mmCIF file of the C-alpha atoms, coordinates in Angstrom:
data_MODEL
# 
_entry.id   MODEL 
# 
loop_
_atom_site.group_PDB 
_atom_site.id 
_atom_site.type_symbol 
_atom_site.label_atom_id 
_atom_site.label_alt_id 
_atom_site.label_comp_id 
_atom_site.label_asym_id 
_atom_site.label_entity_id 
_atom_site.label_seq_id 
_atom_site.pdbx_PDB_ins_code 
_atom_site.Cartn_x 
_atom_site.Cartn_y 
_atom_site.Cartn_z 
_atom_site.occupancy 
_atom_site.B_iso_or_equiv 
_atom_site.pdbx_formal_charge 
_atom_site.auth_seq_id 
_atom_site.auth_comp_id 
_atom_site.auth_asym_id 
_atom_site.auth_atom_id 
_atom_site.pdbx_PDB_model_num 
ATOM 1  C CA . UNK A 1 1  ? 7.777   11.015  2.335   1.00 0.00 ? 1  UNK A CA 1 
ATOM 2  C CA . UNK A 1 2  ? 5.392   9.481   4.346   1.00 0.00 ? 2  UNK A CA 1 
ATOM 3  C CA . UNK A 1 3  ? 3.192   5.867   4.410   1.00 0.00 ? 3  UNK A CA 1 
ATOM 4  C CA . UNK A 1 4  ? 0.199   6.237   6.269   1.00 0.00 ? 4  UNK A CA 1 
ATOM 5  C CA . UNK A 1 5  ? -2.166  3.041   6.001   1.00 0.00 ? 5  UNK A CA 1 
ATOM 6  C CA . UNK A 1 6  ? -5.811  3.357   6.510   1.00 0.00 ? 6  UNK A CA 1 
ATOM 7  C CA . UNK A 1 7  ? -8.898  0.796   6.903   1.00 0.00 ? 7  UNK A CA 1 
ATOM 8  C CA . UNK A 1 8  ? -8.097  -3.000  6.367   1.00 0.00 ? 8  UNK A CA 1 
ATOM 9  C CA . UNK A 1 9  ? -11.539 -4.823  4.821   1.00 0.00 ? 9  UNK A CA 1 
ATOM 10 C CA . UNK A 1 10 ? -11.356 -8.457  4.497   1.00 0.00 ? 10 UNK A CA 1 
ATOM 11 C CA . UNK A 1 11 ? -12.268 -9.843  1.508   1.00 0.00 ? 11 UNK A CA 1 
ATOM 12 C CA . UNK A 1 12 ? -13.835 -13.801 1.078   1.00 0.00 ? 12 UNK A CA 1 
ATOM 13 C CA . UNK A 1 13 ? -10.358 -16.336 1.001   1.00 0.00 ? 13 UNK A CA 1 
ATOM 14 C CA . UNK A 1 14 ? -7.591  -15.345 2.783   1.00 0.00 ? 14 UNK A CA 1 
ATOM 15 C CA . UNK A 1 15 ? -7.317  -11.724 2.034   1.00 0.00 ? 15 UNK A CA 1 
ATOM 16 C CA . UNK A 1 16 ? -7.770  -7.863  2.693   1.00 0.00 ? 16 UNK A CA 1 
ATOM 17 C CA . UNK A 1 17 ? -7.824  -4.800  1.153   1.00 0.00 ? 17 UNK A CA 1 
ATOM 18 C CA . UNK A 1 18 ? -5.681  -1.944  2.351   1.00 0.00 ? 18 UNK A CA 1 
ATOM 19 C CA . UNK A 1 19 ? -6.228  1.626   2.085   1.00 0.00 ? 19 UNK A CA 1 
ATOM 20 C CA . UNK A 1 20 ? -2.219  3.220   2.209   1.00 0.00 ? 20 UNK A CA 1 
ATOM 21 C CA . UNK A 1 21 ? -1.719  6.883   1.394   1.00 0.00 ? 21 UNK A CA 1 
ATOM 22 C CA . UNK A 1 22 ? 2.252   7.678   0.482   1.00 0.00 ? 22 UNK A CA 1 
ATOM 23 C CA . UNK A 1 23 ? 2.656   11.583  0.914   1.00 0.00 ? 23 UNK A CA 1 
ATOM 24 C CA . UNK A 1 24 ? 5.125   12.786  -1.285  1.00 0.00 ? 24 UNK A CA 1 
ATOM 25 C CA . UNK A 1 25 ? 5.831   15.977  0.303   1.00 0.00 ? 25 UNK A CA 1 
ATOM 26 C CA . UNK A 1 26 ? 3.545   16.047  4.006   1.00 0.00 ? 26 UNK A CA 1 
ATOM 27 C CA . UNK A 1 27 ? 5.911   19.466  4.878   1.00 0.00 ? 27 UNK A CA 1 
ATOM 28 C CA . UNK A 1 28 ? 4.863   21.912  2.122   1.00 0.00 ? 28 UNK A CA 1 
ATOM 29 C CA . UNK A 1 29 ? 1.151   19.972  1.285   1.00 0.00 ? 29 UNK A CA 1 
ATOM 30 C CA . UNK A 1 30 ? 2.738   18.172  -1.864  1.00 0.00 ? 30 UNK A CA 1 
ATOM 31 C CA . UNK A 1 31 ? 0.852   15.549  -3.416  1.00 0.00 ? 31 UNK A CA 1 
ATOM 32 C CA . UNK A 1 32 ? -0.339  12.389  -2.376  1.00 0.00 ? 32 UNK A CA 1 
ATOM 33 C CA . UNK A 1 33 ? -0.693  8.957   -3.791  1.00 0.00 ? 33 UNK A CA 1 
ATOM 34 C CA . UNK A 1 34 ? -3.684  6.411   -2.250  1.00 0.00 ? 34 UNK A CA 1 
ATOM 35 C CA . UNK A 1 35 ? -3.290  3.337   -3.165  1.00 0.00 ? 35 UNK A CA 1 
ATOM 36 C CA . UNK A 1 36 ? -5.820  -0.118  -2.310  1.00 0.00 ? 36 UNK A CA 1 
ATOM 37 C CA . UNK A 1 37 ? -3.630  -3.180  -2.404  1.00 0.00 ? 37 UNK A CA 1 
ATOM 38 C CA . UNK A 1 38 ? -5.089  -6.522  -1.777  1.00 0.00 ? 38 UNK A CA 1 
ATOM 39 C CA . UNK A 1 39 ? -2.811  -8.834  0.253   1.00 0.00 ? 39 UNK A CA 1 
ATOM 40 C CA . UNK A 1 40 ? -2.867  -11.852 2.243   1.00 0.00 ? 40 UNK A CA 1 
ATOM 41 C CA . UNK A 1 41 ? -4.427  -12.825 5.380   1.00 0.00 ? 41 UNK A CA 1 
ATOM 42 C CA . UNK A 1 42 ? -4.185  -16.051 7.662   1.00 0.00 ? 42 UNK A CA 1 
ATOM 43 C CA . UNK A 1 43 ? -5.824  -16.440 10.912  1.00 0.00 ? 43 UNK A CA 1 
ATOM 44 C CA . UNK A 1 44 ? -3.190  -15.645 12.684  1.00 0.00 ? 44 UNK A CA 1 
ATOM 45 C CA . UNK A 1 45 ? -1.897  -12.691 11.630  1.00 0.00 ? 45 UNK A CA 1 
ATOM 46 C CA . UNK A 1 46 ? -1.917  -9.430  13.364  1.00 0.00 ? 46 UNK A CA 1 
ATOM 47 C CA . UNK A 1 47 ? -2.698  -5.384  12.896  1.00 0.00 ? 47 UNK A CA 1 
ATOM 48 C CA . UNK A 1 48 ? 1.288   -4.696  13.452  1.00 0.00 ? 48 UNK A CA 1 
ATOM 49 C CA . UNK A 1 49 ? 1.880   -7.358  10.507  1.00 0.00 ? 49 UNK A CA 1 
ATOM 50 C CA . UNK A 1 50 ? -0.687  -6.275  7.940   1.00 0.00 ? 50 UNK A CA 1 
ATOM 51 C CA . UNK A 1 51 ? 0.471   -2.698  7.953   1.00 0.00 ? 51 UNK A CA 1 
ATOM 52 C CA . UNK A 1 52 ? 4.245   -3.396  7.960   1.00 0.00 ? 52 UNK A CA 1 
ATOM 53 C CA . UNK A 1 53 ? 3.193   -5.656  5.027   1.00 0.00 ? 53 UNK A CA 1 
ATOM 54 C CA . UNK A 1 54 ? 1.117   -3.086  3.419   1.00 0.00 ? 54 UNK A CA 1 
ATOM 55 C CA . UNK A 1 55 ? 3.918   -0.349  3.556   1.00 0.00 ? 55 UNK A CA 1 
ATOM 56 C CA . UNK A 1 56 ? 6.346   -2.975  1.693   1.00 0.00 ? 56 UNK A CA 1 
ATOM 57 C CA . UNK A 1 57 ? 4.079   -3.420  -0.701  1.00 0.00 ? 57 UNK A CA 1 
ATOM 58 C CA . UNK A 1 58 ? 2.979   0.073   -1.223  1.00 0.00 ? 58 UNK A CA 1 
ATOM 59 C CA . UNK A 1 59 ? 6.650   0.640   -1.682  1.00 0.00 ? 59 UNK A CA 1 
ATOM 60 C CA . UNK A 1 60 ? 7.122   -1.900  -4.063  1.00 0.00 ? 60 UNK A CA 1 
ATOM 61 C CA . UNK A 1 61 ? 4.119   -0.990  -6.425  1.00 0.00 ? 61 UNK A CA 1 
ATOM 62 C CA . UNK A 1 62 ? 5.496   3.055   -6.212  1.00 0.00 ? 62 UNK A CA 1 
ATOM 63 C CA . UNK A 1 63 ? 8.782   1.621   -7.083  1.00 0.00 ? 63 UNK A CA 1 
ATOM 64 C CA . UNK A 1 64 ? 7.328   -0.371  -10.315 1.00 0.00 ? 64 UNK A CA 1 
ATOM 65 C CA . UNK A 1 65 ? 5.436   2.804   -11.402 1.00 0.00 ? 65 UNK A CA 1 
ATOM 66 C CA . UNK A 1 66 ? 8.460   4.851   -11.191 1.00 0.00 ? 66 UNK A CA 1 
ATOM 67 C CA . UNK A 1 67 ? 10.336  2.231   -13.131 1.00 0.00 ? 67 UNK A CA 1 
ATOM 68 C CA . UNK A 1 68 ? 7.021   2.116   -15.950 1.00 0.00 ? 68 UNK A CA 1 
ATOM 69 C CA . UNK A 1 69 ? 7.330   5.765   -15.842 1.00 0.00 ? 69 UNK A CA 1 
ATOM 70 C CA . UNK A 1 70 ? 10.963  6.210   -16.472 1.00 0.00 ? 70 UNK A CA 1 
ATOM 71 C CA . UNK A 1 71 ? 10.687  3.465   -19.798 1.00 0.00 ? 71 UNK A CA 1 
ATOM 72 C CA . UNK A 1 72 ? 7.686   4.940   -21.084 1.00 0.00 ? 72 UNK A CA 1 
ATOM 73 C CA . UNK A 1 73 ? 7.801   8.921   -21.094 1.00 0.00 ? 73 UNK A CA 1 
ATOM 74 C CA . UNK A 1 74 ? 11.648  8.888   -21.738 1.00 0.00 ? 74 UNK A CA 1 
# 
């Protein structure tokens, strides 16, 4: 798998939207997921720190569909 995050927009307050596309399978040209998470932004912080926090979060939201998923087609 694969995380690749995209354009950052900021949003009025103290946020931004991501764009993060999770490739399932990049090596045979499996399918892909794109997600658009909005998460926090202060003043301060920097390119390195909005994607690292936009991967964590794209895991975590992957992690809770997988866990919906798993409940509700069981």
């Amino acid at each position: 798998m694969e995380i690749d995050v995209g354009n950052f927009t900021r949003v009025k307050g103290n946020a931004v939207y991501a764009e993060v596309t999770i490739y399932t399978d990049p090596d045979s040209g499996g399918e892909n997921v794109s997600l658009y998470l909005k998460l926090p932004y202060k003043h301060e912080t920097t390119l390195a720190d909005l994607e690292a926090l936009a991967k964590n979060e794209a895991i975590k939201q992957m992690r809770a569909a997988a866990d919906w998923l798993a409940k509700n087609l069981a």
